[in-house]
Short mmCIF file of C-alpha atoms and ligand atoms in Angstrom, two decimals:
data_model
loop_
_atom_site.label_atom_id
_atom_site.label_comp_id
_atom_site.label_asym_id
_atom_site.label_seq_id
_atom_site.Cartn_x
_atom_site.Cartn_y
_atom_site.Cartn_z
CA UNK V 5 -47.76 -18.52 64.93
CA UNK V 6 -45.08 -16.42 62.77
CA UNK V 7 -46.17 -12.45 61.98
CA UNK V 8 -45.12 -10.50 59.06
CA UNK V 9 -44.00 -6.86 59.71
CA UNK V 10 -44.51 -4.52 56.89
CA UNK V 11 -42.33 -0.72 56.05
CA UNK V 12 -39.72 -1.48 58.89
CA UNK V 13 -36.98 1.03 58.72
CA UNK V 14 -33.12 -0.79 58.50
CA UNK V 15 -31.03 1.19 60.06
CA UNK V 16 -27.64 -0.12 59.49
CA UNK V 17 -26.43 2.86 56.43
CA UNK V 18 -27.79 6.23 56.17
CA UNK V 19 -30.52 5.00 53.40
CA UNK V 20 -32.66 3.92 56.08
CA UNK V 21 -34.39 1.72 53.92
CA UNK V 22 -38.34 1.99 54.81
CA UNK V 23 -39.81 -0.65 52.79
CA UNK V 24 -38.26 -3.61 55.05
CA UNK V 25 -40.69 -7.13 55.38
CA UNK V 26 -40.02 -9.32 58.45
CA UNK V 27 -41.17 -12.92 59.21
CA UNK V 28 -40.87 -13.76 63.14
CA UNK V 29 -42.03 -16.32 65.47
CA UNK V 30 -41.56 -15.89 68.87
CA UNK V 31 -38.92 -13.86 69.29
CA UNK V 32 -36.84 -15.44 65.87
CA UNK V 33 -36.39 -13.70 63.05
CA UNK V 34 -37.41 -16.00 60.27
CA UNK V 35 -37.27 -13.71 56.86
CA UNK V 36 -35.70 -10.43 55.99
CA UNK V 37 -37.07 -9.58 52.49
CA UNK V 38 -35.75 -6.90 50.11
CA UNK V 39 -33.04 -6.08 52.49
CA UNK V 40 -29.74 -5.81 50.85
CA UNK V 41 -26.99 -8.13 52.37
CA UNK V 42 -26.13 -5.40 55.12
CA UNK V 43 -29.71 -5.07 56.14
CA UNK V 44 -29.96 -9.09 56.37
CA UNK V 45 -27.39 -9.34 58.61
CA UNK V 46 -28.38 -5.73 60.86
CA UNK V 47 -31.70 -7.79 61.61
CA UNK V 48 -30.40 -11.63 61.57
CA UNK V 49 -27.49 -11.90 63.81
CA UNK V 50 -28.79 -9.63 66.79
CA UNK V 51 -30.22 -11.32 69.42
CA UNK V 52 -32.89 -9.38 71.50
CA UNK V 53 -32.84 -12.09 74.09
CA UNK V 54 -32.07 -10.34 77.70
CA UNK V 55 -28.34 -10.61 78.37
CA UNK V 56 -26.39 -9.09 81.42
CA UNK V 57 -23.72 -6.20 81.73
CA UNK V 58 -20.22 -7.19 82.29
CA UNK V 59 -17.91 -5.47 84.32
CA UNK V 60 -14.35 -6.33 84.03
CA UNK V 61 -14.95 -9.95 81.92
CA UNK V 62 -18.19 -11.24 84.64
CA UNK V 63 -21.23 -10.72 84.31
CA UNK V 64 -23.10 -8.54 87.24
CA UNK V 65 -26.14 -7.20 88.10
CA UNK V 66 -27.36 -3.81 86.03
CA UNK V 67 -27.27 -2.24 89.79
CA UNK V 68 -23.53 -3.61 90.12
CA UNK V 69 -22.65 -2.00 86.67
CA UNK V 70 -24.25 1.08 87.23
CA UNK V 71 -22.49 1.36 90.17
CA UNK V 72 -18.90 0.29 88.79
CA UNK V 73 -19.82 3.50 85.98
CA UNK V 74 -20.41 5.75 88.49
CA UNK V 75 -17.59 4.73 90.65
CA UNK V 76 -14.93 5.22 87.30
CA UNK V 77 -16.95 8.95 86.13
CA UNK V 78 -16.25 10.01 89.75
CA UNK V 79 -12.60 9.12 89.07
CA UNK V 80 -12.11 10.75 85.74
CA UNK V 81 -11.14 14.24 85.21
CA UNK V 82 -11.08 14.48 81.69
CA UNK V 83 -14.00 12.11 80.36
CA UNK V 84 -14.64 11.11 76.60
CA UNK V 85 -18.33 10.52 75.43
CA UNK V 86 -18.12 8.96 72.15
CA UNK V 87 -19.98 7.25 69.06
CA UNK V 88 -23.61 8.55 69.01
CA UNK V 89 -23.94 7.64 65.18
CA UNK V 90 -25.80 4.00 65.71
CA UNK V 91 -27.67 5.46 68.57
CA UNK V 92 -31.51 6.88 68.02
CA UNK V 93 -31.92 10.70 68.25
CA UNK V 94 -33.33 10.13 71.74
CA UNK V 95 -31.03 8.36 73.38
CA UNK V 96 -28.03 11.45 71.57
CA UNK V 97 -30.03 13.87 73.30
CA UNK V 98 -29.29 12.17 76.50
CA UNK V 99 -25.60 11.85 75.68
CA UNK V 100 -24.81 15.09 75.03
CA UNK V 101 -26.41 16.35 78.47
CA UNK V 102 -24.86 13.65 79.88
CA UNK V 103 -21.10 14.93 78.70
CA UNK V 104 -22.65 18.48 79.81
CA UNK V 105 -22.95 17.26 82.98
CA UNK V 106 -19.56 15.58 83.12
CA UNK V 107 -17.59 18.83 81.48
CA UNK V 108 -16.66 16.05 79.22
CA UNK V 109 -15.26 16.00 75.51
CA UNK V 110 -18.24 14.45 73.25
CA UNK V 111 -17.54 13.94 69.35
CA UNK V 112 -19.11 11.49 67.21
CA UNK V 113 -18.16 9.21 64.26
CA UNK V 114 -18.43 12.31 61.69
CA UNK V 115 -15.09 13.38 62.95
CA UNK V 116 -14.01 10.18 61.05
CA UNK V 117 -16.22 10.55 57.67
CA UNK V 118 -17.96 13.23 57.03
CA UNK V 119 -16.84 16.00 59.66
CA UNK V 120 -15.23 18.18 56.51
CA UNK V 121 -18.29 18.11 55.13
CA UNK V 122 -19.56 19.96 58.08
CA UNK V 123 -16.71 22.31 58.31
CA UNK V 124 -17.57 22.87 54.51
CA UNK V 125 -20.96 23.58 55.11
CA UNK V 126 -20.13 26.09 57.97
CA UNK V 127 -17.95 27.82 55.23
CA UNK V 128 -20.05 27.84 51.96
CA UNK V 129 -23.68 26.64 53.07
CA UNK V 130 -25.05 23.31 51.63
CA UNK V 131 -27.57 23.71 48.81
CA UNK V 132 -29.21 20.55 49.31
CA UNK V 133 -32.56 18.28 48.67
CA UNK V 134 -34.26 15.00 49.79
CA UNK V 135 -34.03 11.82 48.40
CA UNK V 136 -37.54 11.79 47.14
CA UNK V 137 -36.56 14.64 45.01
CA UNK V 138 -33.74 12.15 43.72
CA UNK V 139 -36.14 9.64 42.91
CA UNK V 140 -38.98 11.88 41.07
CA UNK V 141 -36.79 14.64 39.90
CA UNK V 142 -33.28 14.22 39.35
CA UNK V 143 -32.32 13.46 35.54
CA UNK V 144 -28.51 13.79 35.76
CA UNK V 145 -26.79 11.96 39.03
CA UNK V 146 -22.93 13.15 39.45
CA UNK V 147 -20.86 10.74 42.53
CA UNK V 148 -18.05 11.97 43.53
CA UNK V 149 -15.48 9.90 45.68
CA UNK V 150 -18.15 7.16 46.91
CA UNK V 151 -19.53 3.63 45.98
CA UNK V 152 -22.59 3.21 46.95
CA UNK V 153 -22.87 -0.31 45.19
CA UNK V 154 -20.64 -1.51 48.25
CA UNK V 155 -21.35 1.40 50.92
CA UNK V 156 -25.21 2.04 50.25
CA UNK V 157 -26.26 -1.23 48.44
CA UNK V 158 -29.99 -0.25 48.00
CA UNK V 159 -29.24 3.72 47.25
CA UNK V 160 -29.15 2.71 43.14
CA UNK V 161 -32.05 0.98 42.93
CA UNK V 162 -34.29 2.56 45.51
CA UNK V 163 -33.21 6.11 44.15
CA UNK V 164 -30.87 6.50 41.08
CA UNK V 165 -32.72 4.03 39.32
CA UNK V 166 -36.07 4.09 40.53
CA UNK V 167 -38.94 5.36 38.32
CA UNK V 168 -39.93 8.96 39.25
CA UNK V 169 -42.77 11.49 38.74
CA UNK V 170 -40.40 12.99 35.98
CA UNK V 171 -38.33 10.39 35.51
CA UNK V 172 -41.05 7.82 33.81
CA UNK V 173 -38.45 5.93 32.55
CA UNK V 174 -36.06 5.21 35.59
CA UNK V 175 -32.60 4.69 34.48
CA UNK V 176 -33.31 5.65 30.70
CA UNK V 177 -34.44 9.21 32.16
CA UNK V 178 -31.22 9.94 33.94
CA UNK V 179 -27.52 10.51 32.90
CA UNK V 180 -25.10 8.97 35.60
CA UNK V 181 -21.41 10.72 36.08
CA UNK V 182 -18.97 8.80 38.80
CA UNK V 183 -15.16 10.50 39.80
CA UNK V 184 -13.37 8.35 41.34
CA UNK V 185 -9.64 7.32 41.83
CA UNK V 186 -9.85 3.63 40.79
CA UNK V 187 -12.77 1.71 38.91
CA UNK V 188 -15.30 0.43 41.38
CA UNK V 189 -18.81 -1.63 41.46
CA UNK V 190 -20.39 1.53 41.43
CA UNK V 191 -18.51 2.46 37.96
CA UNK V 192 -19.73 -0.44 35.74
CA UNK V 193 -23.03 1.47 35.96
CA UNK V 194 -22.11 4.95 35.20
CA UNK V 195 -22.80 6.81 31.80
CA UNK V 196 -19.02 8.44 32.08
CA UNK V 197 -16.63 7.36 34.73
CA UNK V 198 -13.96 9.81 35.06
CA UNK V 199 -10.71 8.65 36.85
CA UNK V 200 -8.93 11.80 39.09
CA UNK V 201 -5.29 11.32 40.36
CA UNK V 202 -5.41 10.34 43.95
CA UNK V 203 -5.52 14.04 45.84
CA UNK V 204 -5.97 16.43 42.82
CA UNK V 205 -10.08 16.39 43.66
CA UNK V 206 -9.84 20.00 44.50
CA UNK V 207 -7.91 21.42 40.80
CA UNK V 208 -10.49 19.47 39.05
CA UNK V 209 -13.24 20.79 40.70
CA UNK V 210 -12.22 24.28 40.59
CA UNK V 211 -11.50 23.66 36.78
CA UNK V 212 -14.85 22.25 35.97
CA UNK V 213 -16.19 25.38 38.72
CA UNK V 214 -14.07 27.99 35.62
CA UNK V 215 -15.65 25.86 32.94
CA UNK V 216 -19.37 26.14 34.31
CA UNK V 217 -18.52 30.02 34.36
CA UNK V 218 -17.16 30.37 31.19
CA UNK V 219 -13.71 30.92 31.79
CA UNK V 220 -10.77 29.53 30.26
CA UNK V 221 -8.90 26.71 31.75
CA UNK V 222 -5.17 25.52 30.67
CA UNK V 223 -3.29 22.44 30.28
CA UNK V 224 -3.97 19.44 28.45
CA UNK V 225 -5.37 17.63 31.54
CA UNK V 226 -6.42 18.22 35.05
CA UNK V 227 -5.76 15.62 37.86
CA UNK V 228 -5.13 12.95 34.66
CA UNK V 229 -8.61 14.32 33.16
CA UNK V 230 -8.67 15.82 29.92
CA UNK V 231 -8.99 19.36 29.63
CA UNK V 232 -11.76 18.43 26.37
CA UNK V 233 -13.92 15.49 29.17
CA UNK V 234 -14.08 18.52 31.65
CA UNK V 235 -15.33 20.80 29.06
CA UNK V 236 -18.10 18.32 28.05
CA UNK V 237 -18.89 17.73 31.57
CA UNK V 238 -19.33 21.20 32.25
CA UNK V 239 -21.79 21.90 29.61
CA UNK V 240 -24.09 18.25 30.79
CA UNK V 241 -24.00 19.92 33.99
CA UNK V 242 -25.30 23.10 33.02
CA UNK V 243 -28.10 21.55 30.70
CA UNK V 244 -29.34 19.11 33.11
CA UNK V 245 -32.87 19.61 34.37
CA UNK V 246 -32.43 18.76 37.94
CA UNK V 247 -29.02 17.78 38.93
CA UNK V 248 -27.78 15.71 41.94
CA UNK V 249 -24.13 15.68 43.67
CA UNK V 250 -23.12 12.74 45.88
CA UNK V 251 -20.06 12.62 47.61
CA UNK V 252 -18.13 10.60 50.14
CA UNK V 253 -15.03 9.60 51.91
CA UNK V 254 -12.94 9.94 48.84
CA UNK V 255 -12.98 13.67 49.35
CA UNK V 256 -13.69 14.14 52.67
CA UNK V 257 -10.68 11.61 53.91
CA UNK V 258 -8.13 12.56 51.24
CA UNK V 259 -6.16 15.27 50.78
CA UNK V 260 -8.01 18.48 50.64
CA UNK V 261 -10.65 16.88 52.95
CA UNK V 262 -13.43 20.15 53.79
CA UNK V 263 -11.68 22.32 50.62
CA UNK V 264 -12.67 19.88 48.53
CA UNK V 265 -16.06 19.49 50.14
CA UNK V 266 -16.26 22.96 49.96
CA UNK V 267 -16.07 23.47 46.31
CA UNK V 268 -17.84 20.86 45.74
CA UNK V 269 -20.77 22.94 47.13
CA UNK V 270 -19.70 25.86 45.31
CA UNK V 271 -19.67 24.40 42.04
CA UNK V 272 -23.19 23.44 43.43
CA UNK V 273 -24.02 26.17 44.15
CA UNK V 274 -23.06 27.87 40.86
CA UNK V 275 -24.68 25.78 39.27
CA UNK V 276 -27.78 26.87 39.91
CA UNK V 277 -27.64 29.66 38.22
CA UNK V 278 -28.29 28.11 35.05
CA UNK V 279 -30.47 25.21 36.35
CA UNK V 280 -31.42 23.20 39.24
CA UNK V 281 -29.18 21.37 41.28
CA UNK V 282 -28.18 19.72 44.83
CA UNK V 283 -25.78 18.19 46.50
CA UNK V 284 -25.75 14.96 49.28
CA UNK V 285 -23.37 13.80 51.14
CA UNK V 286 -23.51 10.01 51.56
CA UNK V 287 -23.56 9.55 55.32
CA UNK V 288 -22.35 6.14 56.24
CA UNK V 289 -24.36 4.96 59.64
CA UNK V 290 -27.86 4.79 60.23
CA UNK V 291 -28.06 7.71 62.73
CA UNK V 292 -24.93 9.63 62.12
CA UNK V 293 -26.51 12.82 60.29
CA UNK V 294 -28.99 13.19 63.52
CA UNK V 295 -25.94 12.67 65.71
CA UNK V 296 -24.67 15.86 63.95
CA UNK V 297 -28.03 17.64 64.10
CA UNK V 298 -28.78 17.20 68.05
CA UNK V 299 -25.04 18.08 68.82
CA UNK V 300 -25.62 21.24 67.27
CA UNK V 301 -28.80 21.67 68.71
CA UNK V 302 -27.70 21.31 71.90
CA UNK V 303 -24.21 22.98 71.98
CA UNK V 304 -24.28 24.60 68.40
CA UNK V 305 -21.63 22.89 66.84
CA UNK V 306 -21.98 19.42 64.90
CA UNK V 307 -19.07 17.41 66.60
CA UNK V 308 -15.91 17.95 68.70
CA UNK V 309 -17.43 19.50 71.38
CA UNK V 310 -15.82 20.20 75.01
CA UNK V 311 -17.54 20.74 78.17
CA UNK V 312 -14.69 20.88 79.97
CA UNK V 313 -15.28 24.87 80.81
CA UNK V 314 -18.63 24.72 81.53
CA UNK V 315 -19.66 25.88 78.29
CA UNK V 316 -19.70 24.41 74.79
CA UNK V 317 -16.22 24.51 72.97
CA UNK V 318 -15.77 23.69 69.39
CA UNK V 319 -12.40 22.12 68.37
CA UNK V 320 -11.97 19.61 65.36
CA UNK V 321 -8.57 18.85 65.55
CA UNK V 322 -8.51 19.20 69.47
CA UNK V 323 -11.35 17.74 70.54
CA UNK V 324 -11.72 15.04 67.80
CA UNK V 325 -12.18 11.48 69.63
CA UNK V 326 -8.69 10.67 67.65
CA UNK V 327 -6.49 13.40 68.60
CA UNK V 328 -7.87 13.72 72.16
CA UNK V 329 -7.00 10.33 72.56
CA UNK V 330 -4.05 10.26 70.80
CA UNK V 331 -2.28 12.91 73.00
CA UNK V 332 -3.12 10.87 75.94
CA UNK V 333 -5.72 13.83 77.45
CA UNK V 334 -8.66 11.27 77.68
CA UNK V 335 -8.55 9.24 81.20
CA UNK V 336 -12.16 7.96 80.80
CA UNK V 337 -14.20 6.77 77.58
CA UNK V 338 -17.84 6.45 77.31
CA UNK V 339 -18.95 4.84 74.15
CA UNK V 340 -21.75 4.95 72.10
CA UNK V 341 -23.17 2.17 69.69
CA UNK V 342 -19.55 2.39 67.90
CA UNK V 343 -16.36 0.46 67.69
CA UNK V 344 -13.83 2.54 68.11
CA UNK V 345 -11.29 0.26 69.12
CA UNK V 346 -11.53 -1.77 65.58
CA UNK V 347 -11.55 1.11 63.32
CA UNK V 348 -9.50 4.07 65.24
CA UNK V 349 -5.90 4.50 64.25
CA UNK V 350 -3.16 2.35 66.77
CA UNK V 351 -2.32 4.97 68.92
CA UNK V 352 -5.63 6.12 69.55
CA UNK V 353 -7.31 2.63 69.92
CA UNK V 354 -3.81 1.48 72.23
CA UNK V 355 -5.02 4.78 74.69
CA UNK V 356 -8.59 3.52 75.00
CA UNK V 357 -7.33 -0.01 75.68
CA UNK V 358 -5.24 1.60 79.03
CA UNK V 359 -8.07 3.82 80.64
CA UNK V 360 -11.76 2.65 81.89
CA UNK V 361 -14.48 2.78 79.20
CA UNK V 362 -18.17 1.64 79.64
CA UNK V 363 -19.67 0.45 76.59
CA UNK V 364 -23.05 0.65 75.67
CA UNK V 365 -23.71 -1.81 72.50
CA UNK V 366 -26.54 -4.30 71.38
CA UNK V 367 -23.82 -6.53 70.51
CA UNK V 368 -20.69 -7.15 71.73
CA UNK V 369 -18.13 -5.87 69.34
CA UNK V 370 -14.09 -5.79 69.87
CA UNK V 371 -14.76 -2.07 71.74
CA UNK V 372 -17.19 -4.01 73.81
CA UNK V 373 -15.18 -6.96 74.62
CA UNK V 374 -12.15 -5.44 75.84
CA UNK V 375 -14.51 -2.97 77.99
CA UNK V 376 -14.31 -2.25 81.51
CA UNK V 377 -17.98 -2.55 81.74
CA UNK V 378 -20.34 -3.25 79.04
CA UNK V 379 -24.21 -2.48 78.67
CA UNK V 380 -25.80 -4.43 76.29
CA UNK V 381 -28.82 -2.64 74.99
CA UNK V 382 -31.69 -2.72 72.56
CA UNK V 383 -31.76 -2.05 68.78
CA UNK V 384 -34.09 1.02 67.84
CA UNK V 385 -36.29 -0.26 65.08
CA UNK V 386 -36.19 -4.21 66.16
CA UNK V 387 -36.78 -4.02 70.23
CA UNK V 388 -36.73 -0.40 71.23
CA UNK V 389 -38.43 2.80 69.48
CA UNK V 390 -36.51 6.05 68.52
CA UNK V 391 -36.05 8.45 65.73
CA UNK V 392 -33.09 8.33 62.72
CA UNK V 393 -32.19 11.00 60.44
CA UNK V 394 -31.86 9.68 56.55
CA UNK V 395 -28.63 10.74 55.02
CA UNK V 396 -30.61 13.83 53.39
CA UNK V 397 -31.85 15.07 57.33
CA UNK V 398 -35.26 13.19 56.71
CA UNK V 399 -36.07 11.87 60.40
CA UNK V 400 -37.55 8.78 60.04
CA UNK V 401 -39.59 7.17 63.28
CA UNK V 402 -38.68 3.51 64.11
CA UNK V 403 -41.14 1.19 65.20
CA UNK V 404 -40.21 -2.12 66.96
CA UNK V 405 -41.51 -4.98 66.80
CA UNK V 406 -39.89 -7.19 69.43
CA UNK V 407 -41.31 -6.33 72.71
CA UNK V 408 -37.79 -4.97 74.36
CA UNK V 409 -36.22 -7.33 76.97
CA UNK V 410 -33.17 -5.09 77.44
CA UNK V 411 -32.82 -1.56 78.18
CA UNK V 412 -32.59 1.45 75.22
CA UNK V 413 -29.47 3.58 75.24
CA UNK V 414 -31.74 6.29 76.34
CA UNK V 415 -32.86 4.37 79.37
CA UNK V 416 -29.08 3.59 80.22
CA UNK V 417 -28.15 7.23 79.80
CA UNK V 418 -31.01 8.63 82.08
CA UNK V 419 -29.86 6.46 84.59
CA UNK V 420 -26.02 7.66 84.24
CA UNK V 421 -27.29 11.21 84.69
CA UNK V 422 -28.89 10.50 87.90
CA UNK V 423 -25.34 8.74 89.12
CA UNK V 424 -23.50 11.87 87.86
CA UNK V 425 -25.93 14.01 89.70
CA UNK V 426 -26.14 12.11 92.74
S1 SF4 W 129 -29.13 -0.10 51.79
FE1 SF4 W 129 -28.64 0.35 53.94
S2 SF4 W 129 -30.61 0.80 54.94
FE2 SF4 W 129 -31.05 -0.23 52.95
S3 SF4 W 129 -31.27 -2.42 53.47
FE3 SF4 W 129 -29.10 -2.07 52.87
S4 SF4 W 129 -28.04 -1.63 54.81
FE4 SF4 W 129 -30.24 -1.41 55.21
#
């Protein structure tokens, strides 16, 4: 007898999408409705059947591959705890007491995306808003350096789009600015797509920061943007009713990286003196903005954390998963829900391929595969419970609807604690 599951959160991008229908019969998923193609494929291929750890390529016991962890944590001196972003707030709770315990490095995938943003928001503060605000509120939507048509594929419709308490009319009610270096998906849906020089994000945001001000600005053009568009754009921005800044890798991962974050939230935040206006940064995986809010509640910084003194040490740059492994410091990985080895630069990935890692993933990616041991857990929101944060630090409980046959990452890392403290 199938059963339909109404409001389950996705979790795969950082809209987690609430409004999720599932159709399952014993254990099968049979229909994923309004789920973008991202979603479908988050809940359709994992398989919550029971599967067993592997420790070196064969399959063992969860005893055995507790034991082969414990055996390569008491070897390491200089231990990397890594990933966190997929994970449920729970279960990063756990990790980071676990690197405590260790006097390991921990970082998460923000060092990758959005860790400027955090440096930015150190520096200037982030005057920010939820996405229900977005939705009800927001008449004039400004996306800088992101596509969510390919990164986000519901955010337009469920948001942007969407008819709102003041925005009766949807799309009609809103005007829709994208800067970008090249024309995307997104920008075939934009009011006025404005195209910056690759790397000059920063001049043209502290132009259009002079404009808003009322100062004068010179030369004909600004990163390849009139001088006249900027203007224009100034005085939209300043006349909106409720304006909304979204902004991705294109500034946080290009040159400039938290500068240009950082005046992005300026020109935010100057805004508001002649209206109201936000800014949010479009955080990629499901968990990733929690994974920077229980990393700085438990060690007060947001990523690139060392416990290698005893106490907390901050150091992007140093203690970024990258660059620790890059210099060859790291001489034990644990990993997170992530797949480091497919997505981190060559030398980086090459180190993690020569020292021991255990893996904990629901599904067995390349990081998994070429694992000394790997734990193959549950999925929060399909087999195991947890908590996410949204990408605008909404947390968002996640009810599953599989009864679990495999352990949570939680459960996993409870159990590495007692090993380390045995
Ligand atoms: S937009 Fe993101 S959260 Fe929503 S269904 Fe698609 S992948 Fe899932």
């Amino acid at each position: 007898m199938s059963e339909r599951v109404e409001n389950v959160i996705c979790t795969f991008c950082g809209c987690l999408c609430d409004d999720i229908i599932v159709e399952h019969d014993n254990g099968k998923i049979l229909k994923v409705l309004r789920a973008c193609a991202n979603g479908q494929g988050h809940f359709r291929e994992y398989d919550p059947s029971p599967r067993s750890p592997r420790l070196r390529g064969k399959e063992v016991s969860w005893e055995e591959a507790y034991a082969g962890a414990s055996a390569i944590l008491r070897e390491s001196h200089s231990p990397l705890v890594y990933g966190l972003s997929s994970a449920v707030t729970e279960a990063q709770r756990r990790a980071i007491e676990f690197a405590d315990r260790l006097g390991a490095v921990v970082d998460s995938t923000s060092s990758v995306c959005h860790g400027p943003t955090g440096l930015a928001m150190q520096g200037v503060g982030e005057p920010t808003c939820t996405l229900g605000e977005v939705r009800n509120r927001a008449d004039l939507l400004l996306y800088w350096g992101c596509n969510p048509a390919a990164s986000h594929p519901r955010h337009f419709a469920r948001y942007s789009t969407a008819k709102g308490k003041l925005t009766p009319e949807g799309r009609r009610d809103r005007t829709m600015v994208i800067v970008d270096v090249r024309p995307t998906a997104a920008t075939k849906a934009a009011d006025l797509f404005l195209q910056v020089e690759q790397g000059r994000d920063f001049e043209v945001l502290a132009a259009l920061r002079a404009l808003v001000k009322g100062r004068p600005v010179r030369g004909e053009s600004i990163g390849a943007i009139p001088r006249e568009i900027l203007i224009s754009l100034a005085g939209r921005l300043k006349s909106c009713r409720y304006g909304v800044a979204f902004m991705g890798m294109g500034l946080t991962m290009t040159r400039g990286r938290d500068l240009n974050v950082a005046e992005l939230f300026s020109l935010v935040s100057d805004l508001n003196d002649y209206t109201r206006f936000s800014v949010i940064p479009m955080r990629g995986h499901g968990n990733v903005a929690g994974a920077d809010q229980v990393t700085t509640w438990q060690s007060g910084f947001p990523f690139a954390v060392s416990f290698a003194q005893g106490y907390p040490q901050y150091g992007p740059g140093e203690f970024t998963a990258v660059d620790f492994l890059a210099r060859g410091d790291a001489d034990a990985a644990v990993i997170i829900a992530s797949d480091p080895v497919a997505h981190f630069p060559r030398r980086a990935a090459d180190r993690l391929r020569t020292i021991p890692t255990i893996v904990l993933d629901p599904v067995e990616s390349l990081t998994a595969a070429e694992a000394t041991i790997w734990m193959p857990t549950g999925v929060a929101g399909i087999d195991t419970a947890g908590s996410s944060y949204r990408m605008d630090g909404v947390p968002l409980r996640l009810r599953p609807f599989f009864k679990a046959a495999r352990p949570s990452d939680e459960e996993v890392l409870a159990r590495l604690i007692e090993e380390v403290r045995r």
